[in-house]
Structures are given as structure tokens and as C-alpha cells.
PDB file of C-alpha atoms in Angstrom:
ATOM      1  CA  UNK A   1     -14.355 -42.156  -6.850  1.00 81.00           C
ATOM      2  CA  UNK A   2     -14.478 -39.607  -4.156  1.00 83.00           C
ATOM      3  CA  UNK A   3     -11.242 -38.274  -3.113  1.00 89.00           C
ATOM      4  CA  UNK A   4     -11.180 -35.701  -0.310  1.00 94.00           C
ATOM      5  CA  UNK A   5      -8.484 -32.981   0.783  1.00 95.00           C
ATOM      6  CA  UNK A   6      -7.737 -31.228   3.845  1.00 96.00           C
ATOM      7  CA  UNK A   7      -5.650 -28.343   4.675  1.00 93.00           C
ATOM      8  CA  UNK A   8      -3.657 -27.611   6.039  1.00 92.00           C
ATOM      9  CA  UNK A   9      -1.769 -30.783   6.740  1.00 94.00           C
ATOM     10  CA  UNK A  10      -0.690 -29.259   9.796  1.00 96.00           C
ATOM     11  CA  UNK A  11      -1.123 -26.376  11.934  1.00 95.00           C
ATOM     12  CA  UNK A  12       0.579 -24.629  14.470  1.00 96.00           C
ATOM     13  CA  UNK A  13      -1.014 -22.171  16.555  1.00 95.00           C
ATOM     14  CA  UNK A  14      -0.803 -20.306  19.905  1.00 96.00           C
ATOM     15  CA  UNK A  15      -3.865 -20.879  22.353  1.00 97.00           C
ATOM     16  CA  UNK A  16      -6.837 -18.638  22.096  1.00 97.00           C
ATOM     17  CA  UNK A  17      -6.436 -18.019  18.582  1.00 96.00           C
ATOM     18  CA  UNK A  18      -9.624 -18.939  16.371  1.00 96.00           C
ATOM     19  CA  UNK A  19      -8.374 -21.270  13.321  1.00 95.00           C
ATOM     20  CA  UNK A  20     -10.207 -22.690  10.012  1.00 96.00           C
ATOM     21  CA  UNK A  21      -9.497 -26.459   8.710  1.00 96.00           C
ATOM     22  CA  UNK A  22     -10.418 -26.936   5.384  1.00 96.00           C
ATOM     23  CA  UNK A  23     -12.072 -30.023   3.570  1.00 96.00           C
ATOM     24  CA  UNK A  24     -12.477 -30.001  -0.350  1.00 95.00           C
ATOM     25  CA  UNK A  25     -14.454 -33.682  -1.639  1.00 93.00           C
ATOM     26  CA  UNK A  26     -14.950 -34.517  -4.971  1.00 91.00           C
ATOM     27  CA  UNK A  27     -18.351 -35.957  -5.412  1.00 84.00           C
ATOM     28  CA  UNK A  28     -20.945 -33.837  -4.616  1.00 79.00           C
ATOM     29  CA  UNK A  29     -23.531 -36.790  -4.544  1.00 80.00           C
ATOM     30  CA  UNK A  30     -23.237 -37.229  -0.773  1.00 75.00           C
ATOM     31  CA  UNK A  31     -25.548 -37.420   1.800  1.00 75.00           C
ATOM     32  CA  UNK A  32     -23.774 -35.945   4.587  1.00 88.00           C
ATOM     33  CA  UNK A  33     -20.281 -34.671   6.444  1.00 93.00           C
ATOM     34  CA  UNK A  34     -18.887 -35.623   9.876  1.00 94.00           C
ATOM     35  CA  UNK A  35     -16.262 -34.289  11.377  1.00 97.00           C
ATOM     36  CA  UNK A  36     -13.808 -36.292  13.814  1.00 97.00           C
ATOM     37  CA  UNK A  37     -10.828 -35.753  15.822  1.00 97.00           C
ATOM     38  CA  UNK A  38      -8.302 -38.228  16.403  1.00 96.00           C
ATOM     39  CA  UNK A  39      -5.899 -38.174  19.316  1.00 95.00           C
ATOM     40  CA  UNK A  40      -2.086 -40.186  19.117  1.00 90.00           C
ATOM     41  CA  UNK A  41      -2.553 -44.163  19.043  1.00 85.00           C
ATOM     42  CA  UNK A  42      -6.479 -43.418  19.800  1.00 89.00           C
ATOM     43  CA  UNK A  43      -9.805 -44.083  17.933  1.00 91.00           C
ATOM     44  CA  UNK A  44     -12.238 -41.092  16.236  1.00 95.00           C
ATOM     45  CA  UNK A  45     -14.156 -38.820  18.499  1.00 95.00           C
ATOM     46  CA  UNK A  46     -17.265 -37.817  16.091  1.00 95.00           C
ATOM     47  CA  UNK A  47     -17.272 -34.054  16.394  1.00 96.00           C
ATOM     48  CA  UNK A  48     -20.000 -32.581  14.126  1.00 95.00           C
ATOM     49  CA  UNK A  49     -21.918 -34.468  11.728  1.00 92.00           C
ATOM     50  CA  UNK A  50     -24.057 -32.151   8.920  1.00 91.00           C
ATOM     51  CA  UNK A  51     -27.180 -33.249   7.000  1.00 86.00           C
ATOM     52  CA  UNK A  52     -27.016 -32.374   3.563  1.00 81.00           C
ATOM     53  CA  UNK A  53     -29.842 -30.900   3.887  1.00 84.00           C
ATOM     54  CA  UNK A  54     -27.827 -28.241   6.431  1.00 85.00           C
ATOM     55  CA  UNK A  55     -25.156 -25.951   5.923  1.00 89.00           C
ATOM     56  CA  UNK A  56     -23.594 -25.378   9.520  1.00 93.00           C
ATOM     57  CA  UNK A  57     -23.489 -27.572  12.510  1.00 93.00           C
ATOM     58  CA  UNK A  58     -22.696 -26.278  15.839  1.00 95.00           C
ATOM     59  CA  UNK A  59     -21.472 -27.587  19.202  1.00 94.00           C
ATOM     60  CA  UNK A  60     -19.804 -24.875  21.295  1.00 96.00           C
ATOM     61  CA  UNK A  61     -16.552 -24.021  20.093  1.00 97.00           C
ATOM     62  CA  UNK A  62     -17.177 -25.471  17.244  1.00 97.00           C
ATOM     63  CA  UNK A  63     -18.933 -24.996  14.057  1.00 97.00           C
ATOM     64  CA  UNK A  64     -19.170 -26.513  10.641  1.00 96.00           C
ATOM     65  CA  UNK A  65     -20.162 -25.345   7.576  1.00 95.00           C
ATOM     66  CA  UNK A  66     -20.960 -27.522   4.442  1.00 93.00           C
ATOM     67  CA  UNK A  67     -21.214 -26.345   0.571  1.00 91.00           C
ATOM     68  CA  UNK A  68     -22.318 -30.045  -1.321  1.00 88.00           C
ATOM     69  CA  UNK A  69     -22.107 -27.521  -4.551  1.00 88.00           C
ATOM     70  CA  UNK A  70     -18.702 -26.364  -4.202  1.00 90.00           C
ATOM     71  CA  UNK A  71     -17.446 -29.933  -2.381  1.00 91.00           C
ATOM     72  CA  UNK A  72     -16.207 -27.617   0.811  1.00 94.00           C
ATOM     73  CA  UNK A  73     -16.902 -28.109   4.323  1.00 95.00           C
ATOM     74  CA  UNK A  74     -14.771 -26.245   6.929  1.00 96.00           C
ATOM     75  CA  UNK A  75     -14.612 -26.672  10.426  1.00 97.00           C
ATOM     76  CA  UNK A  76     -13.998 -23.250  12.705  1.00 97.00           C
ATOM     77  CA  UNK A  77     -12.659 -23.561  16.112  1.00 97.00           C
ATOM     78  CA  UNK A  78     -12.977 -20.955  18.123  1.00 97.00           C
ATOM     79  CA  UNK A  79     -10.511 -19.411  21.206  1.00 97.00           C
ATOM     80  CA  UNK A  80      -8.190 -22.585  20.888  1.00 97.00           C
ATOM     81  CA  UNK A  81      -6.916 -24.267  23.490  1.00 97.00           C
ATOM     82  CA  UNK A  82      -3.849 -26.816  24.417  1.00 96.00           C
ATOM     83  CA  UNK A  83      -6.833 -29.836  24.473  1.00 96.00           C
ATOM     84  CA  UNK A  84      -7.956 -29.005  21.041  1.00 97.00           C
ATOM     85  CA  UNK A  85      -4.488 -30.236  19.701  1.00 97.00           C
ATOM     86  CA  UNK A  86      -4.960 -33.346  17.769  1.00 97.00           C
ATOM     87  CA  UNK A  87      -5.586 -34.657  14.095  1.00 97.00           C
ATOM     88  CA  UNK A  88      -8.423 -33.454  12.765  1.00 98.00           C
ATOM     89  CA  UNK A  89     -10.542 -35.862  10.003  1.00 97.00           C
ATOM     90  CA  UNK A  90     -13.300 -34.836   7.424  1.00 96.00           C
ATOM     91  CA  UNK A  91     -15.455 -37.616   5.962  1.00 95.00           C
ATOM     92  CA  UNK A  92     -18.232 -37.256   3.431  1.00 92.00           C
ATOM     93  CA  UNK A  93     -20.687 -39.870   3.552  1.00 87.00           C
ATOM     94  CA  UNK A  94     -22.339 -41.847   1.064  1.00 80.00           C
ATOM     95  CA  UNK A  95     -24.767 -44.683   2.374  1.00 74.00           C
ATOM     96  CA  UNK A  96     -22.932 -45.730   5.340  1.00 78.00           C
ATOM     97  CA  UNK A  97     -19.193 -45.546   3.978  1.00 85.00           C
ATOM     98  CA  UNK A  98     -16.969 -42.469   4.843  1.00 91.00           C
ATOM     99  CA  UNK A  99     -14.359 -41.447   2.983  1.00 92.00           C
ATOM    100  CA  UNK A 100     -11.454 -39.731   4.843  1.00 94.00           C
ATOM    101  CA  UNK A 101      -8.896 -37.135   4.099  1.00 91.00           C
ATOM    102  CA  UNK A 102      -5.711 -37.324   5.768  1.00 94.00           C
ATOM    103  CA  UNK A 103      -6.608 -34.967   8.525  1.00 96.00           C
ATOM    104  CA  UNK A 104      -4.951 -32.243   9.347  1.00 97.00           C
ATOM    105  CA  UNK A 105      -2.408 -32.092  12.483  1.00 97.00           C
ATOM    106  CA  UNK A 106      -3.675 -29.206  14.945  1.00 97.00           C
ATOM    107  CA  UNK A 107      -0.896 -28.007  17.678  1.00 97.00           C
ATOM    108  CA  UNK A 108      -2.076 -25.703  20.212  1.00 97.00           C
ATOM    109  CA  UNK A 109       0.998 -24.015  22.551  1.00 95.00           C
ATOM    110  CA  UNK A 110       0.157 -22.899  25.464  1.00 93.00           C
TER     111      UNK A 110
ATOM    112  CA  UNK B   1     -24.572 -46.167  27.052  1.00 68.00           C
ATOM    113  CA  UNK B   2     -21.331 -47.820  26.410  1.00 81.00           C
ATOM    114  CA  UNK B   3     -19.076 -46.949  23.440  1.00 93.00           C
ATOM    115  CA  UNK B   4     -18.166 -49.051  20.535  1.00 96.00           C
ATOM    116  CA  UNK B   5     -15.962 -51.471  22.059  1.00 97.00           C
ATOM    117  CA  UNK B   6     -13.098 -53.794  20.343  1.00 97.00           C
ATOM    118  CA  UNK B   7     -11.296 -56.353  21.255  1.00 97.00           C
ATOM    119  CA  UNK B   8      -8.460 -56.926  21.616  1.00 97.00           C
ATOM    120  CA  UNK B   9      -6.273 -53.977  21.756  1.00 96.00           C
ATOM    121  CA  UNK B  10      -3.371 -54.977  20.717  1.00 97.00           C
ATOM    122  CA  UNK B  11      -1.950 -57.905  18.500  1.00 96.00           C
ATOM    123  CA  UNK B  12       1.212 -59.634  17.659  1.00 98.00           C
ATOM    124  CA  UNK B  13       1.139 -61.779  14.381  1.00 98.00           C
ATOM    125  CA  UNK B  14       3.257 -63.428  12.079  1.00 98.00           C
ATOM    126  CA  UNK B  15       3.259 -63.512   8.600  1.00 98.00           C
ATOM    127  CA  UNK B  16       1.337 -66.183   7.056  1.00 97.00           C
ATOM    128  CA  UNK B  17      -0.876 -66.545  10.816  1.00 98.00           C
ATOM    129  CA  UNK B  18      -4.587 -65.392  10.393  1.00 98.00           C
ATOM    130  CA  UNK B  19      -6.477 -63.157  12.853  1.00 98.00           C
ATOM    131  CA  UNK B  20      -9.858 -62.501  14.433  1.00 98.00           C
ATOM    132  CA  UNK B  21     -10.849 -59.251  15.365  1.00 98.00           C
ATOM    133  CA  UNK B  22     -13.966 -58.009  17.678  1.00 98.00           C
ATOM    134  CA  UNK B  23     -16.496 -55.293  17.617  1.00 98.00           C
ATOM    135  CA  UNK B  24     -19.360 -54.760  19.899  1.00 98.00           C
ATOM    136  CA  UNK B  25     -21.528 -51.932  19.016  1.00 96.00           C
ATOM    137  CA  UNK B  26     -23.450 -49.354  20.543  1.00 95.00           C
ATOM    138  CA  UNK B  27     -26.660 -50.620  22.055  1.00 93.00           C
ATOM    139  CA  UNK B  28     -29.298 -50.575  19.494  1.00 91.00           C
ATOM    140  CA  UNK B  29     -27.083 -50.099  16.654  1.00 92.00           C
ATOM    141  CA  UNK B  30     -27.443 -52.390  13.926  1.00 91.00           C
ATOM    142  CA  UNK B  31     -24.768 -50.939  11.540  1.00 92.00           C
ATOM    143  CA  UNK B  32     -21.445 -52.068  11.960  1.00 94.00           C
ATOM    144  CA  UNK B  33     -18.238 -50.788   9.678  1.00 95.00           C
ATOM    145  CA  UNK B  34     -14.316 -51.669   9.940  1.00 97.00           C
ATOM    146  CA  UNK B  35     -11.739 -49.342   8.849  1.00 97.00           C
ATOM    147  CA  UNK B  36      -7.730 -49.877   8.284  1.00 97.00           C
ATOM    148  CA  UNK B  37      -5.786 -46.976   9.198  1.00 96.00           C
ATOM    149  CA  UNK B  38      -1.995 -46.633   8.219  1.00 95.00           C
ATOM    150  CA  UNK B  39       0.420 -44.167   8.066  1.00 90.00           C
ATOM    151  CA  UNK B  40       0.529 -44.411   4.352  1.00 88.00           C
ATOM    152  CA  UNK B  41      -3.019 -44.908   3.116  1.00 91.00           C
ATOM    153  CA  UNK B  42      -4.300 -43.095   6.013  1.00 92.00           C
ATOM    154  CA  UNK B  43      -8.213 -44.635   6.746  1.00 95.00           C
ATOM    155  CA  UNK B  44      -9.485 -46.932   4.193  1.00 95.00           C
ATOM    156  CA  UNK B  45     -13.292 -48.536   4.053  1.00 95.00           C
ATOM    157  CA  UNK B  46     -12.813 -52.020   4.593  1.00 97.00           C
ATOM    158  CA  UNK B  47     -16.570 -53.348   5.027  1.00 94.00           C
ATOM    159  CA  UNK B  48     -20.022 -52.496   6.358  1.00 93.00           C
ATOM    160  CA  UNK B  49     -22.807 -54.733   7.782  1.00 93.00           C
ATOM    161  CA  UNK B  50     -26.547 -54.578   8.633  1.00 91.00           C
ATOM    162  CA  UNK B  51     -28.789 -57.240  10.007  1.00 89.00           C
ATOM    163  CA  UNK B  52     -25.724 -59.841   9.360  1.00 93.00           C
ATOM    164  CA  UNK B  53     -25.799 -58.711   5.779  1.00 93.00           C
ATOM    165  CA  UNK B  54     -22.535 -57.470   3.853  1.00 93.00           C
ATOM    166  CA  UNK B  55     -24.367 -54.049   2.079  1.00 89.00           C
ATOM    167  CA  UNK B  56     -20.666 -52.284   1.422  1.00 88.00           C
ATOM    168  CA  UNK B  57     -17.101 -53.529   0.659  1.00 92.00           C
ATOM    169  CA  UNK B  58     -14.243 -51.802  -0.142  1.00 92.00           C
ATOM    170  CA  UNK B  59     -11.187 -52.315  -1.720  1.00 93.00           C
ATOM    171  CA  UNK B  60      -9.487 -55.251   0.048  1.00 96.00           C
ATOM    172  CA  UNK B  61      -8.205 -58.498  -0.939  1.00 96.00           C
ATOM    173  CA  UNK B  62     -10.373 -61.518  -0.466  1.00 95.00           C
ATOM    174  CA  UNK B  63      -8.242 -62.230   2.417  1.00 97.00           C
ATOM    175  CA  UNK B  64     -10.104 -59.646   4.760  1.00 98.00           C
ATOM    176  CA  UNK B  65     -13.856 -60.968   5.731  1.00 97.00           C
ATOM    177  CA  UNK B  66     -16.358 -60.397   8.334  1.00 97.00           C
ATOM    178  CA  UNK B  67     -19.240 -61.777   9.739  1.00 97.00           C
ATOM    179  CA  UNK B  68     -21.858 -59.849  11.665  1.00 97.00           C
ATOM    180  CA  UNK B  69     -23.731 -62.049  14.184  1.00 97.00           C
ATOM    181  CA  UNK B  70     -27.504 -61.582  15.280  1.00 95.00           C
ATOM    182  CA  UNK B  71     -26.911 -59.039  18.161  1.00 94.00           C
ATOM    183  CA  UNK B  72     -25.029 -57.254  15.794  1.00 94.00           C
ATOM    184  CA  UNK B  73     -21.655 -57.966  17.207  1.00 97.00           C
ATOM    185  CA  UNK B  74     -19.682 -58.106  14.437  1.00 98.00           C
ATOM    186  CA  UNK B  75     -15.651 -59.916  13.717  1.00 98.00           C
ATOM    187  CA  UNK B  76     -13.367 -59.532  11.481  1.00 98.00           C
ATOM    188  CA  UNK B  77     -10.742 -62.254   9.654  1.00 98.00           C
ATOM    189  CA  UNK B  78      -7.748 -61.563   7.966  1.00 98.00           C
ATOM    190  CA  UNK B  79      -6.037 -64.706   6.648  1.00 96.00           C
ATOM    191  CA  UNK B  80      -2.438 -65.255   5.559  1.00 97.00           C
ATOM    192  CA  UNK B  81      -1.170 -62.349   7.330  1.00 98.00           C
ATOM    193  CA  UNK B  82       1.038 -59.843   5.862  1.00 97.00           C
ATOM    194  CA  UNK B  83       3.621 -57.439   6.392  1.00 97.00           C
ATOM    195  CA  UNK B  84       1.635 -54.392   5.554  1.00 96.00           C
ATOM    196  CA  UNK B  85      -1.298 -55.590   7.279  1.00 97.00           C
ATOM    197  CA  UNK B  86      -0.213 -54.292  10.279  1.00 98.00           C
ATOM    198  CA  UNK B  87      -2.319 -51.378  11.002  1.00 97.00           C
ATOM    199  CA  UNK B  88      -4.695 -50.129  13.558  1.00 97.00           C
ATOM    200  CA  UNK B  89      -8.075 -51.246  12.581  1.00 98.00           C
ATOM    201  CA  UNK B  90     -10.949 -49.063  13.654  1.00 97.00           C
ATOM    202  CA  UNK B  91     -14.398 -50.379  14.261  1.00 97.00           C
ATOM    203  CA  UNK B  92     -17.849 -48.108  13.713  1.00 95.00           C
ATOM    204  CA  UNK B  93     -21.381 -48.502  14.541  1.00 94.00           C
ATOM    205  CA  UNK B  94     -24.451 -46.369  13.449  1.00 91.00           C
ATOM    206  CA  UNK B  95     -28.059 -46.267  14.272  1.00 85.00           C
ATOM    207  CA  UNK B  96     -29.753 -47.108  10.944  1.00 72.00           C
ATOM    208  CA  UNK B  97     -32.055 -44.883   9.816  1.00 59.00           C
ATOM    209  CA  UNK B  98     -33.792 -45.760   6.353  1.00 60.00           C
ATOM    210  CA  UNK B  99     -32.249 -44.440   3.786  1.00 53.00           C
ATOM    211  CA  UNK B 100     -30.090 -42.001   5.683  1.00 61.00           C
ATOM    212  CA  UNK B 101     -26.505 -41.906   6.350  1.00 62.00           C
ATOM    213  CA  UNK B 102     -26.591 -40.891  10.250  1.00 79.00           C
ATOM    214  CA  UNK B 103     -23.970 -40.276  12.761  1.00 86.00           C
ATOM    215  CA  UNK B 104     -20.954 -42.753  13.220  1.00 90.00           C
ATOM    216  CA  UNK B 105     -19.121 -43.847  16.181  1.00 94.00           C
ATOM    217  CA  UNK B 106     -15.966 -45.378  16.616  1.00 95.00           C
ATOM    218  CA  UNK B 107     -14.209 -48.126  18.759  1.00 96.00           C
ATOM    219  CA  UNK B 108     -10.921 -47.594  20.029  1.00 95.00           C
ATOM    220  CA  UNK B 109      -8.868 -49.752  17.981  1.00 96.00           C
ATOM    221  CA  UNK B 110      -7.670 -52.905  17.626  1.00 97.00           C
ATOM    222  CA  UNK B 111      -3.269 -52.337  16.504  1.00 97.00           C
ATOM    223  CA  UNK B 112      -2.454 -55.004  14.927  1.00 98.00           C
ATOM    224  CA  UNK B 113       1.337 -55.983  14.542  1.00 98.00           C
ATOM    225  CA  UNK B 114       2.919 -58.482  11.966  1.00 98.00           C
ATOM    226  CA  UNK B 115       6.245 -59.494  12.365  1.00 97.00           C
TER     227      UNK B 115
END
């Protein structure tokens, strides 16, 4: 059963800093890794999604890296900002199920 | 292109009531997925359809079904309502490619309330 980590479970930051979230998954038998962000009360945004195939992803201040033999993936944001503060939501996937972590909480201050 | 859409957004229930929830997908997706989310369990795989075909199920009681319909709109049922049903309940759709898992996209919600 895949089981998936992220940390931290929260993060507190000032703006412009670059920050790491980490993602840690079990079974390496996956096919590939999105990334998501979820905002209060709101659905997923899909940020990043990496073949297996790949190792990084990128979409501006964003990139993603993904190590199927280690079961890692981390997501680097770079020169935060006060609208990158949300939940942030790693999910391996395996046919077309996704397994989620339970994010991690991302607080930008201004 | 319009998003994932669900409807409706919000839901007031009783316990013992059932429920129908909606998802329209992206155009030209034919993969349609529901999630529960909860502040406890966090996002959990409910079920996953193709072609009006149940391919994936998760963990749920019998009481939580779906249907998928031939444009790919797809509903959900939860009978016999509980308390811990309430939840938000996420809806995703993907563009099948064969034998790949590809990018998924998500509705914004349906929260559903039982009182």
C-alpha cells in the first residue's frame, strides 16, 4: 500500500526567500508525480506533473525533481511570494489513482 | 476550455438522507475520478471511471457508487448518509492516454454537510 509523507507539515517563511517541500512515497512502482496546491475551502490547482521517465519538471518559479529509486520528489519554489501561500499536495500515481500526502501548509509574510 | 466543473457546491444532509453529486469533465476527457477530503483522513481515492466503466475503487463502503454516463459526465451516490460523511468531495478528469497515467485536473468541490 503506498503511503506518502510530506514535510514539513507547515512552513513559515518571509517573501522572497527560496524554500524546499519534501515528498517521501513508499512504492516505487509508480508511473508518475504531480504536484498540486490547494487554497482554503478550494479545489487542487495541478502544479507540475513528472513522467517517470523524468527527473525535474519546470514551470517558472517552480521546479520538481523526482527520484522513483529513493521514493523522493521535492518541489523548489523559488523568490516566494505572499500568493504562493497555500497547502501544498504531492501525489504519486499509479494507473489513474493518486495517492496524497497531507500537504504541507506554506505561509508567505509579506 | 472550461474546467472540471461540479455541482452543486454546497450541501445540507441529514443522516440517513442519500445524495447525488455532479461532475462534468474537461472537454475530451474520458477519465473521471472522485476524491473525499477531510480534515482527518486528508484525500482519499474514492473511484475512477472510463468509457462508463468502473476500472478503480478504493476503500469505501458499498454505500458510495457512481455512474459515468456516455459524454463522460459522471455522478456520484452516497446512500444512508452519515455523520462523517460530511466532507468536501473533489472531482478529477484526465485525458486518457493508453497505458499512461497523464495529468489530472480537479473540480472545485462539492462540501457536503450532514447534520
Amino acid at each position: 500500500k503506498q503511503e506518502v509523507t510530506q514535510i514539513p507539515a507547515a512552513l513559515s517563511v518571509p517573501e522572497g526567500e527560496n524554500l524546499v517541500l519534501n515528498c517521501s512515497f513508499t512504492d516505487s512502482a509508480i508511473y508518475n508525480l504531480q504536484w498540486f496546491r490547494q487554497d482554503p475551502g478550494k479545489g487542487l490547482t495541478s502544479l507540475l506533473l513528472i513522467q517517470s521517465s523524468q527527473r525535474e519538471q519546470t514551470s517558472g518559479r517552480l521546479n520538481a525533481s523526482l527520484d522513483k529509486s529513493s521514493g523522493r520528489s521535492t518541489l523548489y519554489i523559488a523568490a516566494s511570494q505572499p500568493g504562493d501561500s497555500a497547502t501544498y499536495l504531492c501525489a504519486p500515481i499509479r494507473g489513474q489513482k493518486l495517492v496524497f500526502g497531507q500537504g504541507t501548509r506554506l505561509t508567505i509574510n509579506p | 476550455k472550461a474546467g472540471v466543473t461540479q455541482t452543486p457546491r454546497y450541501l445540507i444532509k441529514t443522516r440517513g438522507q442519500q445524495v447525488t453529486l455532479s461532475c462534468s469533465p474537461i472537454s475530451g476527457h474520458r477519465s473521471v475520478s472522485w476524491y473525499q477530503q477531510t480534515p482527518g483522513q486528508g484525500l482519499q481515492f474514492l473511484f475512477e471511471y472510463f468509457s462508463e466503466t468502473q476500472r478503480n475503487k478504493g476503500n469505501f463502503p458499498g454505500r458510495f457508487s457512481g455512474r459515468q454516463f456516455s459524454n463522460s459526465r459522471s455522478e456520484m451516490n452516497v446512500s444512508t448518509l452519515e455523520l462523517g460523511d460530511s466532507a468536501l468531495y473533489l472531482c478529477a478528469s484526465s485525458l486518457e492516454a493508453s497505458g499512461a497515467a497523464v495529468e489530472q485536473y480537479f473540480g472545485p468541490g462539492t462540501r457536503l454537510t450532514v447534520t
